[in-house]
């Protein structure tokens, strides 16, 4: 059968493209070899946030006395936390399927392989298409550390389904995924050590606020080892000899050493999936970094072939993938649209949260762009003070010489919910005076932006 649009991959980019195209009246076939929703919905964004919310609720109960509330015998049940996570995922996967069905999208479960720009093979059947969208996502990157093949370790997928708390956990990588799991396990009483090769956690986020978040978690007992390279992994017997533990050998400015933990989580990043679906048959142009080259409409060097989401290697974030998918389908429909990366929010769902949009100070300095930074403690927001007893936070705005908003960065709950306000200011290139004319509801944490301007 022939379709106007064929999509490989059912993650945020794939299912958004399918739903958008289907609603527009195009005939669409979507190929997904696992579950609809991709990594984000099944083993990434949604399940991790579900776990983190349980941990946050437990934290709040443990510290309820700060709000004049007495809670006795606070406890948690990890198996029930995991079960709730699975329930949430199932519900949302069914929701995605329902939307696609309503849009008359044909869903094919199986491994699809590209024959050429107009033909896709899945199982024993060949599907013809006018337009091909590649939305294959990304996969966990496991670094070639000596000994990695000889020790048991968790990826994020394993950590999400674990029903027994380890006494200690070593996390290799202090990025977004590493810090979110560090936050979760620390809240539940696990001894956590984060080993990061860079000089600060959360590379790409505002460095000053990242350091503040690290300091907060250090007070809660997490041990951070920065500027530290892992050089070897091995198994060693525990003190009583009954069980095996993981030994992480490292090197840093202070010399060589090791961390011994009951469990090891690998969290050094992800890389685009480029193999296993016939990509080589399209002979697409690549960027200097080896990613798929696309234009402003997400079209590759081959007319009628589009790449969206993690496959482009630009921004391995679900919300970026969603917008890229919309742009690609609009191109197929002949609608004028263009992808903009000026204001892609980044969020880390620790407690407190940290979020940023637009340029960081470090990025502006690398680009040689003059700017001024405006900083304001989150305590200037009445709502924040009312809901965050004893917790510090910071709002930082970066303004150009003409006061155009170049970036905004927030440490403090709910940074994830208010960062969109700043994102719109960055995307629309508002000046500080223009943004300040907007009426912010009171009392809200988002008012911190108006206070800072």
Short mmCIF file of C-alpha atoms in Angstrom, two decimals:
data_model
loop_
_atom_site.label_atom_id
_atom_site.label_comp_id
_atom_site.label_asym_id
_atom_site.label_seq_id
_atom_site.Cartn_x
_atom_site.Cartn_y
_atom_site.Cartn_z
CA UNK A 1 0.00 0.00 0.00
CA UNK A 2 1.13 3.53 -0.71
CA UNK A 3 1.15 6.30 1.90
CA UNK A 4 1.79 10.01 1.65
CA UNK A 5 3.95 9.89 4.77
CA UNK A 6 5.96 7.02 6.26
CA UNK A 7 7.56 7.50 9.69
CA UNK A 8 10.21 5.30 11.29
CA UNK A 9 10.15 5.61 15.07
CA UNK A 10 7.24 6.13 17.46
CA UNK A 11 8.86 8.44 20.01
CA UNK A 12 7.95 12.12 20.58
CA UNK A 13 9.10 13.13 17.08
CA UNK A 14 7.47 10.15 15.37
CA UNK A 15 4.10 10.15 17.08
CA UNK A 16 3.83 13.96 16.87
CA UNK A 17 4.56 13.87 13.14
CA UNK A 18 2.05 11.04 12.65
CA UNK A 19 -0.69 12.77 14.61
CA UNK A 20 -0.10 16.13 12.89
CA UNK A 21 -0.05 14.59 9.42
CA UNK A 22 -3.05 12.38 10.13
CA UNK A 23 -5.14 15.27 11.42
CA UNK A 24 -4.26 17.19 8.24
CA UNK A 25 -5.78 14.40 6.17
CA UNK A 26 -2.61 12.75 4.93
CA UNK A 27 -2.33 8.97 4.76
CA UNK A 28 0.29 7.95 7.33
CA UNK A 29 2.07 4.77 8.33
CA UNK A 30 4.14 4.70 11.52
CA UNK A 31 6.73 1.97 12.24
CA UNK A 32 7.78 1.23 15.83
CA UNK A 33 9.68 -1.87 16.88
CA UNK A 34 8.99 -1.54 20.60
CA UNK A 35 6.36 0.55 22.40
CA UNK A 36 4.75 3.76 21.21
CA UNK A 37 6.18 6.75 23.03
CA UNK A 38 9.81 5.82 22.52
CA UNK A 39 12.46 6.21 25.19
CA UNK A 40 10.90 9.40 26.59
CA UNK A 41 7.57 7.90 27.52
CA UNK A 42 8.63 4.34 28.33
CA UNK A 43 12.06 4.64 29.94
CA UNK A 44 13.01 8.30 30.10
CA UNK A 45 11.18 11.56 30.75
CA UNK A 46 7.89 10.30 32.12
CA UNK A 47 8.96 7.35 34.30
CA UNK A 48 11.87 9.28 35.84
CA UNK A 49 9.60 12.21 36.71
CA UNK A 50 7.08 9.81 38.22
CA UNK A 51 9.77 8.36 40.48
CA UNK A 52 11.10 11.80 41.32
CA UNK A 53 7.66 13.01 42.33
CA UNK A 54 7.33 10.10 44.75
CA UNK A 55 10.75 10.99 46.18
CA UNK A 56 9.76 14.65 46.43
CA UNK A 57 6.54 13.73 48.22
CA UNK A 58 8.54 11.62 50.66
CA UNK A 59 10.98 14.50 51.18
CA UNK A 60 8.09 16.89 51.87
CA UNK A 61 6.59 14.48 54.39
CA UNK A 62 9.92 14.08 56.16
CA UNK A 63 10.28 17.85 56.46
CA UNK A 64 6.62 18.71 57.03
CA UNK A 65 7.44 20.21 60.42
CA UNK A 66 8.95 23.21 58.59
CA UNK A 67 5.38 24.05 57.59
CA UNK A 68 3.90 23.41 61.04
CA UNK A 69 2.55 20.02 60.01
CA UNK A 70 3.22 16.87 62.04
CA UNK A 71 3.69 13.60 60.15
CA UNK A 72 4.56 10.48 62.12
CA UNK A 73 6.19 7.30 60.87
CA UNK A 74 7.00 8.50 57.36
CA UNK A 75 7.97 5.60 55.08
CA UNK A 76 7.93 4.53 51.45
CA UNK A 77 7.40 1.31 49.51
CA UNK A 78 9.79 1.09 46.56
CA UNK A 79 7.90 -1.73 44.86
CA UNK A 80 4.72 0.36 44.92
CA UNK A 81 6.62 3.40 43.63
CA UNK A 82 7.80 1.31 40.68
CA UNK A 83 4.29 -0.11 40.16
CA UNK A 84 2.83 3.39 40.06
CA UNK A 85 5.46 4.41 37.52
CA UNK A 86 4.46 1.51 35.30
CA UNK A 87 0.78 2.43 35.65
CA UNK A 88 1.47 6.01 34.59
CA UNK A 89 3.47 4.85 31.57
CA UNK A 90 0.76 2.39 30.46
CA UNK A 91 -1.89 5.09 30.71
CA UNK A 92 0.07 7.56 28.61
CA UNK A 93 1.08 4.98 25.99
CA UNK A 94 -2.60 4.16 25.52
CA UNK A 95 -3.27 7.88 25.21
CA UNK A 96 -0.72 8.20 22.40
CA UNK A 97 -2.20 5.19 20.62
CA UNK A 98 -5.66 6.68 20.94
CA UNK A 99 -4.57 9.97 19.37
CA UNK A 100 -2.92 8.17 16.46
CA UNK A 101 -5.96 5.98 15.90
CA UNK A 102 -8.18 9.08 15.89
CA UNK A 103 -5.91 10.53 13.21
CA UNK A 104 -6.31 7.39 11.04
CA UNK A 105 -2.61 6.56 11.37
CA UNK A 106 -1.63 3.02 10.40
CA UNK A 107 0.62 1.63 13.16
CA UNK A 108 2.99 -1.18 12.20
CA UNK A 109 4.87 -2.96 14.96
CA UNK A 110 8.23 -4.27 13.81
CA UNK A 111 11.72 -3.33 12.65
CA UNK A 112 11.52 -1.13 9.59
CA UNK A 113 14.33 -0.85 7.07
CA UNK A 114 14.76 1.80 4.40
CA UNK A 115 15.10 0.44 0.88
CA UNK A 116 15.18 3.85 -0.76
CA UNK A 117 13.51 7.24 -0.26
CA UNK A 118 10.13 5.89 -1.36
CA UNK A 119 10.13 2.34 0.01
CA UNK A 120 10.31 0.86 3.51
CA UNK A 121 10.49 -2.83 4.34
CA UNK A 122 8.95 -4.20 7.54
CA UNK A 123 8.59 -7.92 7.99
CA UNK A 124 7.74 -9.40 4.61
CA UNK A 125 5.89 -6.35 3.35
CA UNK A 126 7.16 -3.34 1.42
CA UNK A 127 5.48 0.01 1.98
CA UNK A 128 5.58 2.82 -0.57
CA UNK A 129 5.60 6.48 0.45
CA UNK A 130 5.85 9.97 -1.00
CA UNK A 131 7.64 11.38 2.05
CA UNK A 132 9.84 9.63 4.57
CA UNK A 133 10.43 10.88 8.13
CA UNK A 134 13.30 9.40 10.13
CA UNK A 135 12.65 9.64 13.88
CA UNK A 136 14.79 6.82 15.28
CA UNK A 137 15.78 8.49 18.55
CA UNK A 138 18.88 7.77 20.60
CA UNK A 139 20.44 5.09 22.77
CA UNK A 140 22.54 4.96 25.93
CA UNK A 141 26.25 5.44 25.31
CA UNK A 142 28.52 3.09 27.25
CA UNK A 143 32.09 4.40 27.34
CA UNK A 144 34.95 1.97 26.61
CA UNK A 145 36.24 1.92 30.19
CA UNK A 146 38.60 -0.99 30.88
CA UNK A 147 36.63 -3.68 32.69
CA UNK A 148 33.19 -2.41 31.67
CA UNK A 149 32.38 -5.75 30.04
CA UNK A 150 33.23 -7.68 33.21
CA UNK A 151 31.07 -5.86 35.78
CA UNK A 152 27.30 -5.61 36.23
CA UNK A 153 26.01 -2.07 35.84
CA UNK A 154 22.74 -0.22 35.50
CA UNK A 155 21.64 1.94 32.62
CA UNK A 156 18.74 4.32 33.24
CA UNK A 157 16.38 1.52 32.16
CA UNK A 158 17.64 -0.83 34.87
CA UNK A 159 17.51 1.87 37.54
CA UNK A 160 13.88 2.62 36.67
CA UNK A 161 12.78 -0.97 37.29
CA UNK A 162 14.91 -1.81 40.31
CA UNK A 163 12.78 -2.83 43.29
CA UNK A 164 15.53 -3.17 45.90
CA UNK A 165 17.45 -0.19 47.20
CA UNK A 166 21.22 -0.58 47.23
CA UNK A 167 23.08 0.71 50.26
CA UNK A 168 25.47 2.60 48.00
CA UNK A 169 25.43 3.76 44.40
CA UNK A 170 28.23 5.12 42.21
CA UNK A 171 27.07 7.19 39.23
CA UNK A 172 29.46 7.78 36.35
CA UNK A 173 28.32 11.04 34.78
CA UNK A 174 26.93 14.15 36.44
CA UNK A 175 24.68 15.24 33.59
CA UNK A 176 20.90 15.53 33.61
CA UNK A 177 20.16 11.80 33.88
CA UNK A 178 22.89 11.21 36.44
CA UNK A 179 21.74 14.06 38.67
CA UNK A 180 18.08 13.09 38.51
CA UNK A 181 18.86 9.56 39.63
CA UNK A 182 21.27 10.91 42.23
CA UNK A 183 18.41 13.03 43.57
CA UNK A 184 15.98 10.09 43.63
CA UNK A 185 18.25 7.63 45.39
CA UNK A 186 19.60 10.24 47.80
CA UNK A 187 16.05 11.09 48.88
CA UNK A 188 15.44 7.41 49.65
CA UNK A 189 18.53 7.12 51.82
CA UNK A 190 21.08 5.61 49.44
CA UNK A 191 24.74 6.64 49.78
CA UNK A 192 25.44 8.26 46.40
CA UNK A 193 28.73 9.21 44.74
CA UNK A 194 28.72 11.14 41.46
CA UNK A 195 31.87 10.97 39.33
CA UNK A 196 32.13 13.62 36.62
CA UNK A 197 34.93 14.19 34.13
CA UNK A 198 34.16 17.91 33.69
CA UNK A 199 34.83 20.61 36.27
CA UNK A 200 31.13 21.00 37.07
CA UNK A 201 27.96 18.96 36.95
CA UNK A 202 25.26 19.57 34.33
CA UNK A 203 27.46 20.65 31.45
CA UNK A 204 25.49 23.02 29.21
CA UNK A 205 23.47 24.47 32.07
CA UNK A 206 24.39 27.74 33.80
CA UNK A 207 27.60 26.97 35.67
CA UNK A 208 26.95 29.19 38.67
CA UNK A 209 23.51 27.73 39.34
CA UNK A 210 24.78 24.19 38.72
CA UNK A 211 27.41 24.78 41.42
CA UNK A 212 24.68 26.01 43.78
CA UNK A 213 22.63 22.86 43.14
CA UNK A 214 25.69 20.69 43.71
CA UNK A 215 26.36 22.45 47.01
CA UNK A 216 22.78 21.80 48.11
CA UNK A 217 23.04 18.09 47.35
CA UNK A 218 26.46 17.89 48.98
CA UNK A 219 24.78 19.11 52.18
CA UNK A 220 22.30 16.25 51.77
CA UNK A 221 25.11 13.72 51.66
CA UNK A 222 25.92 13.18 47.97
CA UNK A 223 29.65 12.98 47.32
CA UNK A 224 30.81 14.70 44.13
CA UNK A 225 34.09 14.00 42.37
CA UNK A 226 34.69 16.57 39.62
CA UNK A 227 37.52 16.72 37.10
CA UNK A 228 37.78 12.98 37.63
CA UNK A 229 38.39 10.34 34.98
CA UNK A 230 37.27 6.74 35.48
CA UNK A 231 40.11 4.49 34.34
CA UNK A 232 38.97 0.97 35.28
CA UNK A 233 36.06 -1.06 36.63
CA UNK A 234 36.17 -4.34 38.53
CA UNK A 235 34.24 -6.50 40.99
CA UNK A 236 35.48 -6.95 44.54
CA UNK A 237 34.17 -8.92 47.49
CA UNK A 238 32.23 -7.04 50.16
CA UNK A 239 33.55 -6.76 53.69
CA UNK A 240 31.84 -9.96 54.82
CA UNK A 241 32.66 -11.72 51.56
CA UNK A 242 29.02 -12.67 50.92
CA UNK A 243 28.41 -10.34 47.98
CA UNK A 244 30.27 -8.64 45.19
CA UNK A 245 30.63 -4.89 44.89
CA UNK A 246 31.82 -2.60 42.10
CA UNK A 247 35.17 -0.89 42.32
CA UNK A 248 35.52 2.27 40.27
CA UNK A 249 39.14 3.30 39.81
CA UNK A 250 39.72 6.93 38.96
CA UNK A 251 42.37 9.58 38.41
CA UNK A 252 42.21 13.29 39.16
CA UNK A 253 44.47 16.16 40.20
CA UNK A 254 44.92 14.58 43.61
CA UNK A 255 46.13 11.30 42.12
CA UNK A 256 44.62 7.86 41.73
CA UNK A 257 41.94 6.32 43.92
CA UNK A 258 38.80 4.22 43.92
CA UNK A 259 35.15 4.24 44.91
CA UNK A 260 33.48 1.00 46.01
CA UNK A 261 29.70 0.76 45.77
CA UNK A 262 27.01 -1.90 45.80
CA UNK A 263 25.64 -0.71 42.45
CA UNK A 264 26.97 1.24 39.47
CA UNK A 265 24.91 3.49 37.19
CA UNK A 266 26.31 4.42 33.78
CA UNK A 267 25.06 7.85 32.82
CA UNK A 268 27.53 9.51 30.48
CA UNK A 269 25.05 10.45 27.78
CA UNK A 270 23.18 9.23 24.73
CA UNK A 271 23.90 9.06 21.01
CA UNK A 272 21.63 9.06 17.95
CA UNK A 273 20.51 5.69 16.56
CA UNK A 274 21.93 5.58 13.05
CA UNK A 275 22.29 1.85 12.47
CA UNK A 276 19.89 -0.99 11.93
CA UNK A 277 17.28 0.64 9.72
CA UNK A 278 18.97 1.09 6.34
CA UNK A 279 20.05 4.69 6.74
CA UNK A 280 23.11 3.98 4.60
CA UNK A 281 20.86 3.34 1.60
CA UNK A 282 19.89 7.02 1.47
CA UNK A 283 23.45 8.41 1.28
CA UNK A 284 22.47 11.53 3.23
CA UNK A 285 24.82 14.46 3.77
CA UNK A 286 26.33 14.66 7.26
CA UNK A 287 27.48 17.53 9.45
CA UNK A 288 31.09 17.95 10.57
CA UNK A 289 30.16 15.99 13.72
CA UNK A 290 28.70 13.13 11.69
CA UNK A 291 25.03 13.90 12.30
CA UNK A 292 22.32 14.05 9.64
CA UNK A 293 22.35 17.41 7.86
CA UNK A 294 18.93 19.08 7.70
CA UNK A 295 17.64 22.47 6.61
CA UNK A 296 15.24 24.79 8.41
CA UNK A 297 12.32 22.56 7.42
CA UNK A 298 14.08 19.42 8.74
CA UNK A 299 14.59 18.11 5.21
CA UNK A 300 17.76 16.17 4.51
CA UNK A 301 19.92 16.39 1.40
CA UNK A 302 17.51 13.97 -0.28
CA UNK A 303 14.23 15.69 -1.24
CA UNK A 304 11.24 14.18 0.51
CA UNK A 305 13.32 12.67 3.31
CA UNK A 306 13.18 14.39 6.71
CA UNK A 307 15.03 13.75 9.98
CA UNK A 308 13.64 14.83 13.36
CA UNK A 309 14.52 14.41 16.99
CA UNK A 310 17.67 12.86 18.41
CA UNK A 311 18.80 11.57 15.02
CA UNK A 312 19.92 15.07 14.02
CA UNK A 313 22.16 15.19 17.10
CA UNK A 314 21.36 18.84 17.74
CA UNK A 315 19.22 18.62 20.85
CA UNK A 316 18.45 15.27 22.44
CA UNK A 317 15.31 16.60 24.12
CA UNK A 318 11.73 15.44 23.65
CA UNK A 319 10.28 18.94 23.34
CA UNK A 320 12.78 19.81 20.62
CA UNK A 321 11.79 16.65 18.76
CA UNK A 322 8.10 17.56 18.97
CA UNK A 323 8.66 20.98 17.42
CA UNK A 324 10.96 19.56 14.71
CA UNK A 325 8.26 17.05 13.80
CA UNK A 326 5.67 19.80 13.45
CA UNK A 327 7.99 21.76 11.19
CA UNK A 328 8.69 18.72 9.00
CA UNK A 329 5.00 17.90 8.51
CA UNK A 330 4.25 21.55 7.75
CA UNK A 331 6.89 21.34 5.02
CA UNK A 332 5.17 18.27 3.58
CA UNK A 333 1.86 20.15 3.66
CA UNK A 334 3.40 23.18 1.99
CA UNK A 335 2.90 25.40 5.03
CA UNK A 336 5.50 28.08 5.70
CA UNK A 337 7.44 27.23 8.85
CA UNK A 338 11.04 27.10 10.03
CA UNK A 339 12.75 25.45 12.99
CA UNK A 340 14.27 27.81 15.54
CA UNK A 341 16.69 26.67 18.23
CA UNK A 342 16.99 30.11 19.84
CA UNK A 343 14.90 29.22 22.88
CA UNK A 344 15.08 25.50 23.68
CA UNK A 345 14.47 25.09 27.43
CA UNK A 346 16.64 22.73 29.42
CA UNK A 347 15.34 21.37 32.72
CA UNK A 348 16.74 19.13 35.44
CA UNK A 349 14.00 17.72 37.68
CA UNK A 350 15.98 17.54 40.88
CA UNK A 351 14.57 19.01 44.10
CA UNK A 352 15.03 21.95 43.74
CA UNK A 353 14.68 22.07 39.98
CA UNK A 354 17.06 23.94 37.72
CA UNK A 355 16.08 25.26 34.31
CA UNK A 356 17.49 27.51 31.62
CA UNK A 357 16.67 28.85 28.19
CA UNK A 358 18.67 30.78 25.62
CA UNK A 359 22.37 31.44 26.08
CA UNK A 360 24.37 30.82 29.24
CA UNK A 361 27.10 33.17 30.37
CA UNK A 362 29.67 30.62 29.26
CA UNK A 363 28.14 30.43 25.76
CA UNK A 364 28.03 34.21 25.39
CA UNK A 365 31.66 34.46 26.46
CA UNK A 366 32.68 31.84 23.90
CA UNK A 367 30.79 33.75 21.19
CA UNK A 368 32.28 37.06 22.25
CA UNK A 369 28.84 38.62 22.69
CA UNK A 370 28.68 41.52 25.18
CA UNK A 371 26.04 41.08 27.90
CA UNK A 372 25.14 41.95 31.44
CA UNK A 373 23.87 39.52 34.04
CA UNK A 374 21.05 40.42 36.40
CA UNK A 375 20.74 38.16 39.44
CA UNK A 376 18.01 38.02 42.03
CA UNK A 377 17.49 35.55 44.89
CA UNK A 378 14.26 33.58 44.59
CA UNK A 379 13.35 34.97 48.03
CA UNK A 380 12.11 38.08 46.18
CA UNK A 381 9.12 35.98 45.10
CA UNK A 382 6.50 35.87 47.86
CA UNK A 383 5.03 32.63 46.52
CA UNK A 384 8.47 31.00 46.53
CA UNK A 385 9.08 31.98 50.15
CA UNK A 386 5.66 30.67 51.18
CA UNK A 387 6.27 27.26 49.61
CA UNK A 388 10.03 26.72 50.01
CA UNK A 389 10.88 27.10 53.68
CA UNK A 390 14.63 27.20 54.24
CA UNK A 391 15.50 26.64 50.57
CA UNK A 392 17.61 29.11 48.59
CA UNK A 393 17.35 29.74 44.88
CA UNK A 394 18.48 32.14 42.21
CA UNK A 395 17.13 33.78 39.07
CA UNK A 396 19.63 35.01 36.49
CA UNK A 397 18.76 37.01 33.38
CA UNK A 398 21.27 37.72 30.62
CA UNK A 399 20.66 40.90 28.65
CA UNK A 400 22.34 42.26 25.51
CA UNK A 401 23.70 45.80 25.29
CA UNK A 402 20.30 46.93 23.96
CA UNK A 403 18.59 45.02 26.82
CA UNK A 404 17.29 42.23 24.58
CA UNK A 405 16.76 39.07 26.64
CA UNK A 406 19.46 36.57 25.62
CA UNK A 407 18.98 33.95 28.30
CA UNK A 408 17.32 33.13 31.60
CA UNK A 409 18.30 30.59 34.26
CA UNK A 410 16.48 29.58 37.42
CA UNK A 411 17.33 27.43 40.43
CA UNK A 412 14.29 26.73 42.56
CA UNK A 413 10.89 25.07 42.33
CA UNK A 414 8.99 25.18 40.04
CA UNK A 415 11.68 26.25 37.56
CA UNK A 416 10.37 23.78 34.97
CA UNK A 417 6.96 25.45 34.91
CA UNK A 418 8.05 29.09 34.74
CA UNK A 419 10.95 28.82 32.30
CA UNK A 420 8.55 28.98 29.33
CA UNK A 421 7.82 32.60 30.26
CA UNK A 422 11.48 33.39 29.69
CA UNK A 423 11.60 31.18 26.62
CA UNK A 424 8.96 33.28 24.89
CA UNK A 425 10.89 36.44 25.72
CA UNK A 426 14.07 34.96 24.22
CA UNK A 427 12.33 33.58 21.12
CA UNK A 428 10.50 36.86 20.43
CA UNK A 429 13.65 38.90 21.14
CA UNK A 430 11.89 41.05 23.70
CA UNK A 431 13.78 43.78 25.50
CA UNK A 432 13.67 43.99 29.28
CA UNK A 433 11.26 46.95 29.13
CA UNK A 434 8.94 45.14 26.70
CA UNK A 435 8.86 42.00 28.83
CA UNK A 436 8.26 44.00 32.00
CA UNK A 437 5.06 45.44 30.51
CA UNK A 438 3.50 41.98 30.64
CA UNK A 439 1.10 41.51 33.55
CA UNK A 440 2.22 38.64 35.79
CA UNK A 441 -0.39 37.12 38.13
CA UNK A 442 0.28 37.62 41.83
CA UNK A 443 1.40 35.75 43.79
CA UNK A 444 3.32 33.43 41.48
CA UNK A 445 6.92 32.27 41.40
CA UNK A 446 7.09 33.46 37.78
CA UNK A 447 6.95 37.05 39.06
CA UNK A 448 10.64 36.67 39.84
CA UNK A 449 11.36 37.59 36.23
CA UNK A 450 9.48 40.87 36.54
CA UNK A 451 11.21 41.61 39.83
CA UNK A 452 14.61 41.04 38.22
CA UNK A 453 13.98 43.29 35.22
#
